[in-house]
Amino acid sequence: MTAALPDEDSIKVAVVGLGYVGLPLAVAFAEHFPTIGYDLSVLRVREITAGRDSTGQVEPDELRAAGLRVTNAAADLRQANTYIVSVPTPIDRYRQPDLGPLLAATETLGGLLSPGDLVIYESTVYPGATEEDCVPLLESLSGLVLNTDFFVGYSPERINPGDIEHPLKSIVKVTSGSCSKAAARVDALYSRVIDAGTFPAASIRVAEAAKIIENTQRDVNIALINELSIVFSHMGLDTHEILDAAATKWNFQRLSPGLVGGHCIGVDPYYLLHKSASKGYIPDIVRTSREINDGMAKNAVSRLIAAMINKGQVVRGARVLVLGVTFKENCRDIRNTKVTEMVAAMKGFGLEVEIHDPLADPAEVARDLGIKMLEEFPQEAGGYGAVVLAVPHREIVEGGAPQLVDLLSDGGVFFDMKAVFGRDESDIRL
C-alpha cells in the first residue's frame, strides 16, 4: 500500500541549507507553513536567530517577521514532513562535480524519513543526479521505498544574488516529481509562495537539465563576447564601442566582456560536461566556452601589463589597487570569484597588489581566499601605478572616475574592466 502525502493543512517544511538560496526560500515558506531552517554553521544559525542575514538576501525586518525557526541540530528536522534541500553543489580543484554537500544532506535526511515524507531538491545538479545519486541513498538509509513509502521532487533554484529587481517570488519556478502524485504536490507547494507562477516539467531529469542549460547558455554567449574582446584588442579597437554600434540592430543580444565566476555560470557547465562525457560525448562549444571564460583573468592582466609598459612604467614593484573581490557587482558573494586568479597573475609579474571591497566580509575573504583587504577606501592621491576597477560596486563608482584616477601616480593606468565610465575616462577596458 502506498503511503499518503500529508494533506495541505498538516504540511511542515524544513529547509536544509540557509545560504543565498535557502534562507529566502525558508522565509517565504514560513509565511504559509510551519517552517524550520537547518544549517550546519553555528555562526549562521546565530546570526539568523538574531535577525541578521550577512548575505544581504533578506532584510532584517522581513527576517524577524517571518516566524522562522532555525537550528543546527539535525534531530529537530524530525518535526517536518516536507524537506527542501538547498545546499551548494560546487566543483573540485579538477573542475569535477563535488556532490559532497548534497550527499551529506541526503544522508542526514535518510536517517529521518518517515512514510509519506516528501524530499525536494533545489541544488543544481546534472540530469539524473536526484534519482541516480540521492534516491538510492535515501532508500538505503531509511529502509523506505521511493513512490511507495516516500516521494521526491526537484525544483531548481533561480536566485540571483544581489539582484533586488528579481526576488524569489517574482521568478517562475520549474517543478517536478518522482511520480504524478509527487509532481502535483511539489507544484502546489511552490504555487503557494511564488507569485510569478510555476512550470511543471515533464520529469525530474528535464527539470535538472533545464537548470543546467540556463547558465550554460549564458556562459557560451559571454564566451563569444570575451573572445571578440580578445580579437579586437589585437586590432586596437574598443570592444564596447563596437557593441554600442552592433546593439542598434533589433535582434542583437547585448552582453559585455568580463570575468565569469560565481556559483552558477562558472560552475554549472562543468556538471553538464561531466554527465555528457560519461555518456561518450564531449560538447565542444560548452568546453571551449569554459576555457575562454576561465582564461579571461590572465588575459586581463596581460592587457594591464602592456598598458603599464606603454606608459613607461617599471612593472616589477609597482603598486596596484584592485577594487572589488566578489564575483559580481553589488553582491557580497565571493564564491568562485575570478578576481583571485587575476591577483595571482599580477603578483606573478612582480606587482604589489592591494585590494578593497566595500561589500565583502574581510574575515571571510581572509579565511576563504587568503587575502587581507584594505578595510577603507584609499585616500592616498598619486600612490598607485595602476587602479583596476574589477567589480564595479555602486559604492565604488558613485564618486565617478576622477576619484579613482586621482589615486594614480604619473604614468599610472586606470583599467575600467566593465566599461562603467566613458572611453575617455580610462586607459583600457576589456
Tab-separated table of C-alpha atoms in Angstrom:
chain	number	residue	atom	x	y	z
A	1	MET	CA	0.000	0.000	0.000
A	2	THR	CA	1.350	3.420	-0.968
A	3	ALA	CA	1.892	5.911	1.832
A	4	ALA	CA	-0.135	9.107	1.646
A	5	LEU	CA	1.429	12.527	1.348
A	6	PRO	CA	0.415	14.843	4.215
A	7	ASP	CA	-2.638	16.936	3.433
A	8	GLU	CA	-2.104	20.639	2.944
A	9	ASP	CA	-3.214	21.533	6.455
A	10	SER	CA	-0.564	19.292	8.023
A	11	ILE	CA	2.465	20.275	5.885
A	12	LYS	CA	5.553	21.116	7.932
A	13	VAL	CA	8.550	22.337	5.956
A	14	ALA	CA	12.259	22.014	6.690
A	15	VAL	CA	14.778	23.853	4.509
A	16	VAL	CA	18.235	22.283	4.625
A	17	GLY	CA	20.944	24.845	3.897
A	18	LEU	CA	20.391	28.523	4.726
A	19	GLY	CA	22.647	30.288	2.259
A	20	TYR	CA	21.820	32.634	-0.617
A	21	VAL	CA	19.106	30.250	-1.816
A	22	GLY	CA	17.846	28.527	1.303
A	23	LEU	CA	17.172	31.469	3.590
A	24	PRO	CA	14.880	33.440	1.227
A	25	LEU	CA	13.088	30.182	0.488
A	26	ALA	CA	12.623	29.345	4.170
A	27	VAL	CA	11.305	32.837	4.889
A	28	ALA	CA	8.819	32.549	2.012
A	29	PHE	CA	7.526	29.162	3.168
A	30	ALA	CA	7.295	30.356	6.775
A	31	GLU	CA	4.569	32.764	5.651
A	32	HIS	CA	2.317	29.790	4.818
A	33	PHE	CA	3.521	26.720	6.723
A	34	PRO	CA	5.330	25.874	9.958
A	35	THR	CA	8.938	26.017	8.771
A	36	ILE	CA	12.307	25.044	10.205
A	37	GLY	CA	15.583	26.232	8.718
A	38	TYR	CA	18.618	23.991	9.182
A	39	ASP	CA	22.271	24.830	8.615
A	40	LEU	CA	25.494	23.170	9.751
A	41	SER	CA	27.085	26.511	10.610
A	42	VAL	CA	26.571	27.534	14.227
A	43	LEU	CA	27.515	31.109	13.339
A	44	ARG	CA	24.975	31.208	10.521
A	45	VAL	CA	22.210	29.955	12.807
A	46	ARG	CA	23.152	32.518	15.456
A	47	GLU	CA	23.078	35.476	13.086
A	48	ILE	CA	19.732	34.480	11.586
A	49	THR	CA	18.296	33.974	15.077
A	50	ALA	CA	19.499	37.495	15.872
A	51	GLY	CA	17.625	38.808	12.820
A	52	ARG	CA	20.623	39.384	10.577
A	53	ASP	CA	21.472	37.944	7.160
A	54	SER	CA	25.106	38.504	6.179
A	55	THR	CA	24.368	37.549	2.554
A	56	GLY	CA	22.085	40.563	2.217
A	57	GLN	CA	19.309	38.498	0.635
A	58	VAL	CA	16.723	39.030	3.393
A	59	GLU	CA	16.121	42.340	5.140
A	60	PRO	CA	16.182	42.336	8.980
A	61	ASP	CA	12.532	43.362	9.311
A	62	GLU	CA	11.443	40.626	6.914
A	63	LEU	CA	13.551	38.067	8.732
A	64	ARG	CA	12.234	38.963	12.172
A	65	ALA	CA	8.644	38.944	10.953
A	66	ALA	CA	8.904	35.545	9.284
A	67	GLY	CA	8.460	33.451	12.421
A	68	LEU	CA	11.121	31.102	11.063
A	69	ARG	CA	12.781	28.719	13.482
A	70	VAL	CA	16.417	27.945	12.714
A	71	THR	CA	18.622	25.190	14.090
A	72	ASN	CA	21.835	23.272	13.551
A	73	ALA	CA	20.513	20.174	15.326
A	74	ALA	CA	19.551	17.514	12.783
A	75	ALA	CA	17.176	15.869	15.260
A	76	ASP	CA	14.931	18.946	15.044
A	77	LEU	CA	14.201	18.075	11.419
A	78	ARG	CA	12.068	15.132	12.510
A	79	GLN	CA	9.248	17.607	13.112
A	80	ALA	CA	8.922	18.158	9.351
A	81	ASN	CA	7.337	16.055	6.643
A	82	THR	CA	8.423	18.117	3.637
A	83	TYR	CA	12.154	18.639	3.197
A	84	ILE	CA	13.767	21.093	0.780
A	85	VAL	CA	17.497	20.697	0.122
A	86	SER	CA	19.297	23.870	-0.949
A	87	VAL	CA	22.971	23.155	-0.282
A	88	PRO	CA	25.887	24.148	-2.548
A	89	THR	CA	26.969	21.939	-5.443
A	90	PRO	CA	30.478	23.185	-6.251
A	91	ILE	CA	33.297	21.779	-8.361
A	92	ASP	CA	36.574	20.403	-7.029
A	93	ARG	CA	40.080	21.560	-7.974
A	94	TYR	CA	39.949	19.310	-11.036
A	95	ARG	CA	36.731	21.024	-12.158
A	96	GLN	CA	34.684	17.917	-11.494
A	97	PRO	CA	31.260	17.990	-9.772
A	98	ASP	CA	31.528	17.859	-5.992
A	99	LEU	CA	28.339	16.277	-4.665
A	100	GLY	CA	29.758	16.082	-1.137
A	101	PRO	CA	27.445	18.668	0.472
A	102	LEU	CA	24.417	17.295	-1.403
A	103	LEU	CA	25.065	13.688	-0.400
A	104	ALA	CA	25.804	14.718	3.194
A	105	ALA	CA	22.424	16.469	3.380
A	106	THR	CA	20.806	13.408	1.811
A	107	GLU	CA	22.415	11.147	4.415
A	108	THR	CA	21.037	13.348	7.182
A	109	LEU	CA	17.524	13.114	5.762
A	110	GLY	CA	17.836	9.402	5.071
A	111	GLY	CA	18.062	8.771	8.785
A	112	LEU	CA	14.977	10.856	9.495
A	113	LEU	CA	12.438	9.932	6.829
A	114	SER	CA	9.009	8.638	7.758
A	115	PRO	CA	6.296	7.166	5.497
A	116	GLY	CA	4.593	9.855	3.447
A	117	ASP	CA	7.509	12.319	3.585
A	118	LEU	CA	8.488	14.418	0.576
A	119	VAL	CA	12.088	15.450	-0.224
A	120	ILE	CA	12.569	18.256	-2.754
A	121	TYR	CA	15.988	19.119	-4.155
A	122	GLU	CA	16.831	22.657	-5.308
A	123	SER	CA	20.602	22.308	-5.640
A	124	THR	CA	21.909	22.487	-9.205
A	125	VAL	CA	22.983	19.058	-10.474
A	126	TYR	CA	23.485	17.188	-13.739
A	127	PRO	CA	20.478	15.362	-15.224
A	128	GLY	CA	19.930	12.142	-13.319
A	129	ALA	CA	21.670	13.081	-10.063
A	130	THR	CA	18.495	13.214	-7.983
A	131	GLU	CA	17.303	9.764	-9.000
A	132	GLU	CA	20.698	8.097	-9.525
A	133	ASP	CA	22.740	9.515	-6.630
A	134	CYS	CA	20.317	10.817	-3.999
A	135	VAL	CA	17.328	8.472	-4.091
A	136	PRO	CA	19.344	5.244	-3.598
A	137	LEU	CA	20.960	6.826	-0.538
A	138	LEU	CA	17.592	7.847	0.889
A	139	GLU	CA	16.213	4.353	0.334
A	140	SER	CA	19.243	2.628	1.808
A	141	LEU	CA	19.406	4.709	4.976
A	142	SER	CA	15.663	4.942	5.625
A	143	GLY	CA	14.651	1.428	4.619
A	144	LEU	CA	11.802	3.034	2.680
A	145	VAL	CA	10.901	2.682	-0.994
A	146	LEU	CA	10.511	5.600	-3.403
A	147	ASN	CA	6.949	6.282	-4.552
A	148	THR	CA	5.665	3.681	-2.124
A	149	ASP	CA	6.828	4.981	1.244
A	150	PHE	CA	8.254	8.413	0.413
A	151	PHE	CA	8.403	10.814	-2.525
A	152	VAL	CA	10.937	13.068	-4.193
A	153	GLY	CA	10.741	16.290	-6.174
A	154	TYR	CA	13.114	18.643	-7.929
A	155	SER	CA	12.648	22.388	-8.328
A	156	PRO	CA	15.852	24.147	-9.393
A	157	GLU	CA	16.768	27.349	-7.614
A	158	ARG	CA	16.737	30.562	-9.630
A	159	ILE	CA	18.007	33.038	-7.061
A	160	ASN	CA	20.251	35.757	-8.497
A	161	PRO	CA	22.408	37.017	-5.585
A	162	GLY	CA	22.407	40.778	-5.236
A	163	ASP	CA	19.540	41.263	-7.699
A	164	ILE	CA	16.847	43.237	-5.864
A	165	GLU	CA	14.743	43.563	-9.027
A	166	HIS	CA	14.169	39.800	-9.280
A	167	PRO	CA	13.427	38.405	-5.820
A	168	LEU	CA	12.374	34.806	-5.214
A	169	LYS	CA	8.630	35.324	-5.540
A	170	SER	CA	8.901	37.135	-8.886
A	171	ILE	CA	10.703	34.306	-10.719
A	172	VAL	CA	8.745	31.462	-12.346
A	173	LYS	CA	9.549	28.160	-10.602
A	174	VAL	CA	10.121	24.939	-12.531
A	175	THR	CA	8.731	21.953	-10.608
A	176	SER	CA	8.821	18.160	-10.968
A	177	GLY	CA	8.231	14.980	-9.008
A	178	SER	CA	9.113	11.283	-8.854
A	179	CYS	CA	5.547	10.332	-9.787
A	180	SER	CA	2.394	12.160	-10.838
A	181	LYS	CA	1.217	12.479	-7.251
A	182	ALA	CA	4.532	13.887	-6.069
A	183	ALA	CA	4.749	16.235	-9.057
A	184	ALA	CA	1.308	17.647	-8.291
A	185	ARG	CA	2.199	18.190	-4.634
A	186	VAL	CA	5.509	19.878	-5.422
A	187	ASP	CA	3.820	22.208	-7.894
A	188	ALA	CA	1.008	23.062	-5.479
A	189	LEU	CA	3.508	23.707	-2.706
A	190	TYR	CA	5.532	26.223	-4.717
A	191	SER	CA	2.392	27.799	-6.112
A	192	ARG	CA	1.647	28.980	-2.591
A	193	VAL	CA	4.862	31.015	-2.353
A	194	ILE	CA	5.753	32.040	-5.929
A	195	ASP	CA	3.733	34.980	-7.237
A	196	ALA	CA	5.093	34.573	-10.787
A	197	GLY	CA	3.701	31.061	-11.039
A	198	THR	CA	5.163	27.646	-11.744
A	199	PHE	CA	6.047	25.474	-14.728
A	200	PRO	CA	5.554	21.716	-14.200
A	201	ALA	CA	8.372	19.947	-16.065
A	202	ALA	CA	7.821	16.580	-17.737
A	203	SER	CA	10.205	14.825	-15.344
A	204	ILE	CA	12.867	15.373	-12.720
A	205	ARG	CA	15.601	14.926	-15.325
A	206	VAL	CA	14.010	17.527	-17.580
A	207	ALA	CA	13.935	19.992	-14.669
A	208	GLU	CA	17.579	19.232	-13.824
A	209	ALA	CA	18.616	19.717	-17.454
A	210	ALA	CA	16.643	22.963	-17.755
A	211	LYS	CA	18.573	24.464	-14.866
A	212	ILE	CA	21.907	23.380	-16.316
A	213	ILE	CA	21.288	24.938	-19.728
A	214	GLU	CA	20.024	28.238	-18.285
A	215	ASN	CA	23.529	29.011	-17.079
A	216	THR	CA	25.376	27.130	-19.805
A	217	GLN	CA	23.679	29.290	-22.428
A	218	ARG	CA	24.858	32.452	-20.661
A	219	ASP	CA	28.363	31.024	-20.328
A	220	VAL	CA	28.548	30.298	-24.061
A	221	ASN	CA	27.178	33.719	-25.007
A	222	ILE	CA	29.588	35.548	-22.718
A	223	ALA	CA	32.469	33.449	-24.050
A	224	LEU	CA	31.722	34.717	-27.551
A	225	ILE	CA	31.876	38.321	-26.363
A	226	ASN	CA	35.054	37.622	-24.372
A	227	GLU	CA	36.725	36.081	-27.421
A	228	LEU	CA	35.643	39.022	-29.566
A	229	SER	CA	37.142	41.319	-26.934
A	230	ILE	CA	40.463	39.490	-27.272
A	231	VAL	CA	40.280	39.669	-31.073
A	232	PHE	CA	39.512	43.389	-31.101
A	233	SER	CA	42.226	44.146	-28.546
A	234	HIS	CA	44.767	42.825	-31.083
A	235	MET	CA	43.274	45.197	-33.649
A	236	GLY	CA	43.450	48.213	-31.371
A	237	LEU	CA	39.667	48.501	-31.275
A	238	ASP	CA	37.483	49.190	-28.245
A	239	THR	CA	35.008	46.318	-27.840
A	240	HIS	CA	32.390	48.418	-26.091
A	241	GLU	CA	32.285	50.964	-28.902
A	242	ILE	CA	31.701	48.080	-31.309
A	243	LEU	CA	28.965	46.632	-29.090
A	244	ASP	CA	27.279	50.036	-28.941
A	245	ALA	CA	27.118	50.108	-32.715
A	246	ALA	CA	26.010	46.478	-33.124
A	247	ALA	CA	23.313	46.839	-30.471
A	248	THR	CA	21.405	49.261	-32.673
A	249	LYS	CA	20.083	46.223	-34.556
A	250	TRP	CA	16.843	44.988	-33.015
A	251	ASN	CA	17.864	41.343	-32.610
A	252	PHE	CA	21.427	41.801	-31.345
A	253	GLN	CA	21.860	40.496	-27.802
A	254	ARG	CA	23.958	42.959	-25.820
A	255	LEU	CA	26.430	41.326	-23.425
A	256	SER	CA	29.697	42.683	-22.050
A	257	PRO	CA	33.103	41.031	-21.721
A	258	GLY	CA	34.359	40.258	-18.226
A	259	LEU	CA	35.329	37.707	-15.626
A	260	VAL	CA	32.878	34.812	-15.243
A	261	GLY	CA	32.847	33.467	-11.714
A	262	GLY	CA	30.261	32.749	-9.072
A	263	HIS	CA	28.435	29.612	-8.102
A	264	CYS	CA	26.289	29.295	-11.227
A	265	ILE	CA	27.609	30.357	-14.639
A	266	GLY	CA	31.202	29.480	-13.787
A	267	VAL	CA	30.276	26.079	-12.301
A	268	ASP	CA	27.132	24.575	-13.845
A	269	PRO	CA	28.590	23.882	-17.321
A	270	TYR	CA	31.125	21.550	-15.715
A	271	TYR	CA	28.246	19.423	-14.415
A	272	LEU	CA	26.886	19.141	-17.945
A	273	LEU	CA	30.340	18.343	-19.328
A	274	HIS	CA	30.792	15.619	-16.711
A	275	LYS	CA	27.483	13.930	-17.437
A	276	SER	CA	27.836	14.226	-21.198
A	277	ALA	CA	31.347	12.747	-21.074
A	278	SER	CA	30.024	9.792	-19.077
A	279	LYS	CA	27.683	9.114	-21.991
A	280	GLY	CA	30.520	9.235	-24.505
A	281	TYR	CA	30.178	12.732	-25.963
A	282	ILE	CA	32.289	15.839	-25.317
A	283	PRO	CA	30.279	19.012	-26.106
A	284	ASP	CA	32.929	21.168	-27.772
A	285	ILE	CA	31.156	24.521	-27.645
A	286	VAL	CA	30.470	24.170	-23.926
A	287	ARG	CA	34.034	23.047	-23.188
A	288	THR	CA	35.668	25.754	-25.301
A	289	SER	CA	33.457	28.447	-23.780
A	290	ARG	CA	34.586	27.403	-20.330
A	291	GLU	CA	38.229	27.604	-21.434
A	292	ILE	CA	37.760	31.080	-22.866
A	293	ASN	CA	35.976	32.414	-19.810
A	294	ASP	CA	38.367	30.760	-17.376
A	295	GLY	CA	41.246	32.407	-19.218
A	296	MET	CA	39.942	35.970	-19.020
A	297	ALA	CA	41.623	36.777	-15.695
A	298	LYS	CA	45.084	36.159	-17.135
A	299	ASN	CA	44.165	37.921	-20.373
A	300	ALA	CA	43.085	40.991	-18.411
A	301	VAL	CA	46.412	41.077	-16.570
A	302	SER	CA	48.330	40.777	-19.848
A	303	ARG	CA	46.488	43.838	-21.153
A	304	LEU	CA	47.231	45.720	-17.932
A	305	ILE	CA	50.942	44.912	-18.092
A	306	ALA	CA	51.111	46.021	-21.737
A	307	ALA	CA	49.381	49.316	-20.908
A	308	MET	CA	51.744	49.983	-17.993
A	309	ILE	CA	54.806	49.309	-20.149
A	310	ASN	CA	53.452	51.519	-22.939
A	311	LYS	CA	53.160	54.372	-20.442
A	312	GLY	CA	56.797	53.911	-19.385
A	313	GLN	CA	56.217	52.208	-16.043
A	314	VAL	CA	58.560	49.784	-14.371
A	315	VAL	CA	56.240	46.867	-13.702
A	316	ARG	CA	58.123	44.971	-11.012
A	317	GLY	CA	57.427	46.577	-7.658
A	318	ALA	CA	54.644	48.839	-8.939
A	319	ARG	CA	51.690	49.235	-6.592
A	320	VAL	CA	48.313	48.207	-7.999
A	321	LEU	CA	44.936	48.783	-6.380
A	322	VAL	CA	42.236	46.255	-7.248
A	323	LEU	CA	38.718	47.439	-6.458
A	324	GLY	CA	36.243	44.626	-5.866
A	325	VAL	CA	36.788	40.979	-4.945
A	326	THR	CA	33.263	39.472	-5.039
A	327	PHE	CA	32.217	37.530	-8.123
A	328	LYS	CA	29.962	40.322	-9.386
A	329	GLU	CA	28.864	43.862	-8.622
A	330	ASN	CA	26.520	44.831	-5.782
A	331	CYS	CA	26.770	41.349	-4.291
A	332	ARG	CA	28.642	40.048	-1.240
A	333	ASP	CA	29.233	36.545	-2.587
A	334	ILE	CA	32.917	35.642	-3.008
A	335	ARG	CA	32.403	32.029	-4.121
A	336	ASN	CA	34.436	31.133	-7.207
A	337	THR	CA	35.463	34.735	-7.780
A	338	LYS	CA	37.933	35.117	-10.626
A	339	VAL	CA	39.464	38.232	-9.096
A	340	THR	CA	41.726	35.949	-7.067
A	341	GLU	CA	43.165	34.456	-10.274
A	342	MET	CA	43.757	37.946	-11.598
A	343	VAL	CA	45.546	38.978	-8.408
A	344	ALA	CA	47.728	35.858	-8.522
A	345	ALA	CA	48.707	36.645	-12.121
A	346	MET	CA	49.559	40.235	-11.152
A	347	LYS	CA	51.800	39.041	-8.359
A	348	GLY	CA	53.473	36.704	-10.831
A	349	PHE	CA	54.650	39.811	-12.721
A	350	GLY	CA	56.039	41.298	-9.509
A	351	LEU	CA	53.235	43.789	-8.881
A	352	GLU	CA	52.444	44.755	-5.300
A	353	VAL	CA	48.682	44.298	-5.115
A	354	GLU	CA	46.269	45.869	-2.642
A	355	ILE	CA	42.542	45.088	-2.620
A	356	HIS	CA	39.474	46.913	-1.369
A	357	ASP	CA	35.856	45.787	-1.497
A	358	PRO	CA	33.158	47.635	0.480
A	359	LEU	CA	30.720	44.686	0.399
A	360	ALA	CA	32.875	41.614	1.009
A	361	ASP	CA	33.401	40.493	4.594
A	362	PRO	CA	37.132	40.956	5.363
A	363	ALA	CA	37.185	37.974	7.719
A	364	GLU	CA	35.543	35.736	5.112
A	365	VAL	CA	37.917	36.942	2.388
A	366	ALA	CA	40.916	36.252	4.610
A	367	ARG	CA	39.636	32.815	5.614
A	368	ASP	CA	38.380	31.567	2.250
A	369	LEU	CA	40.611	33.409	-0.232
A	370	GLY	CA	43.736	34.033	1.835
A	371	ILE	CA	43.598	37.766	1.071
A	372	LYS	CA	43.933	40.605	3.553
A	373	MET	CA	41.942	43.543	2.229
A	374	LEU	CA	42.193	47.265	2.830
A	375	GLU	CA	39.216	47.928	5.060
A	376	GLU	CA	38.879	51.555	3.969
A	377	PHE	CA	38.890	53.129	0.535
A	378	PRO	CA	42.413	54.551	-0.055
A	379	GLN	CA	42.798	58.280	0.344
A	380	GLU	CA	46.393	58.459	-0.867
A	381	ALA	CA	46.431	60.521	-4.067
A	382	GLY	CA	49.070	59.526	-6.590
A	383	GLY	CA	50.069	56.355	-4.787
A	384	TYR	CA	49.364	53.662	-7.372
A	385	GLY	CA	50.867	52.647	-10.676
A	386	ALA	CA	47.530	51.142	-11.677
A	387	VAL	CA	43.949	51.112	-10.435
A	388	VAL	CA	41.847	48.186	-11.620
A	389	LEU	CA	38.079	48.524	-11.312
A	390	ALA	CA	37.398	44.788	-11.278
A	391	VAL	CA	33.955	44.740	-9.655
A	392	PRO	CA	32.001	47.991	-10.060
A	393	HIS	CA	30.028	48.052	-6.819
A	394	ARG	CA	27.699	51.006	-6.530
A	395	GLU	CA	29.668	52.285	-3.538
A	396	ILE	CA	32.860	52.377	-5.594
A	397	VAL	CA	31.632	54.009	-8.794
A	398	GLU	CA	29.224	56.582	-7.362
A	399	GLY	CA	32.129	59.008	-6.810
A	400	GLY	CA	32.914	58.990	-10.532
A	401	ALA	CA	36.059	58.206	-12.473
A	402	PRO	CA	38.074	61.245	-11.243
A	403	GLN	CA	38.080	59.859	-7.702
A	404	LEU	CA	39.761	56.696	-8.992
A	405	VAL	CA	42.123	58.431	-11.412
A	406	ASP	CA	43.360	60.695	-8.596
A	407	LEU	CA	44.834	57.602	-6.934
A	408	LEU	CA	47.271	57.125	-9.825
A	409	SER	CA	50.882	58.233	-9.918
A	410	ASP	CA	52.321	59.883	-13.048
A	411	GLY	CA	52.039	57.432	-15.902
A	412	GLY	CA	49.537	55.340	-13.979
A	413	VAL	CA	46.927	53.175	-15.690
A	414	PHE	CA	43.217	53.144	-14.923
A	415	PHE	CA	41.732	49.820	-16.040
A	416	ASP	CA	37.927	50.078	-16.173
A	417	MET	CA	37.277	46.379	-16.766
A	418	LYS	CA	33.484	46.562	-17.119
A	419	ALA	CA	33.438	49.881	-19.002
A	420	VAL	CA	31.411	51.637	-16.329
A	421	PHE	CA	32.767	55.029	-17.358
A	422	GLY	CA	33.233	56.683	-20.736
A	423	ARG	CA	36.030	55.722	-23.110
A	424	ASP	CA	37.931	58.949	-22.437
A	425	GLU	CA	37.850	58.433	-18.652
A	426	SER	CA	40.015	55.295	-18.587
A	427	ASP	CA	43.188	53.984	-20.185
A	428	ILE	CA	41.943	50.492	-21.034
A	429	ARG	CA	38.740	48.464	-20.896
A	430	LEU	CA	38.066	44.798	-21.605
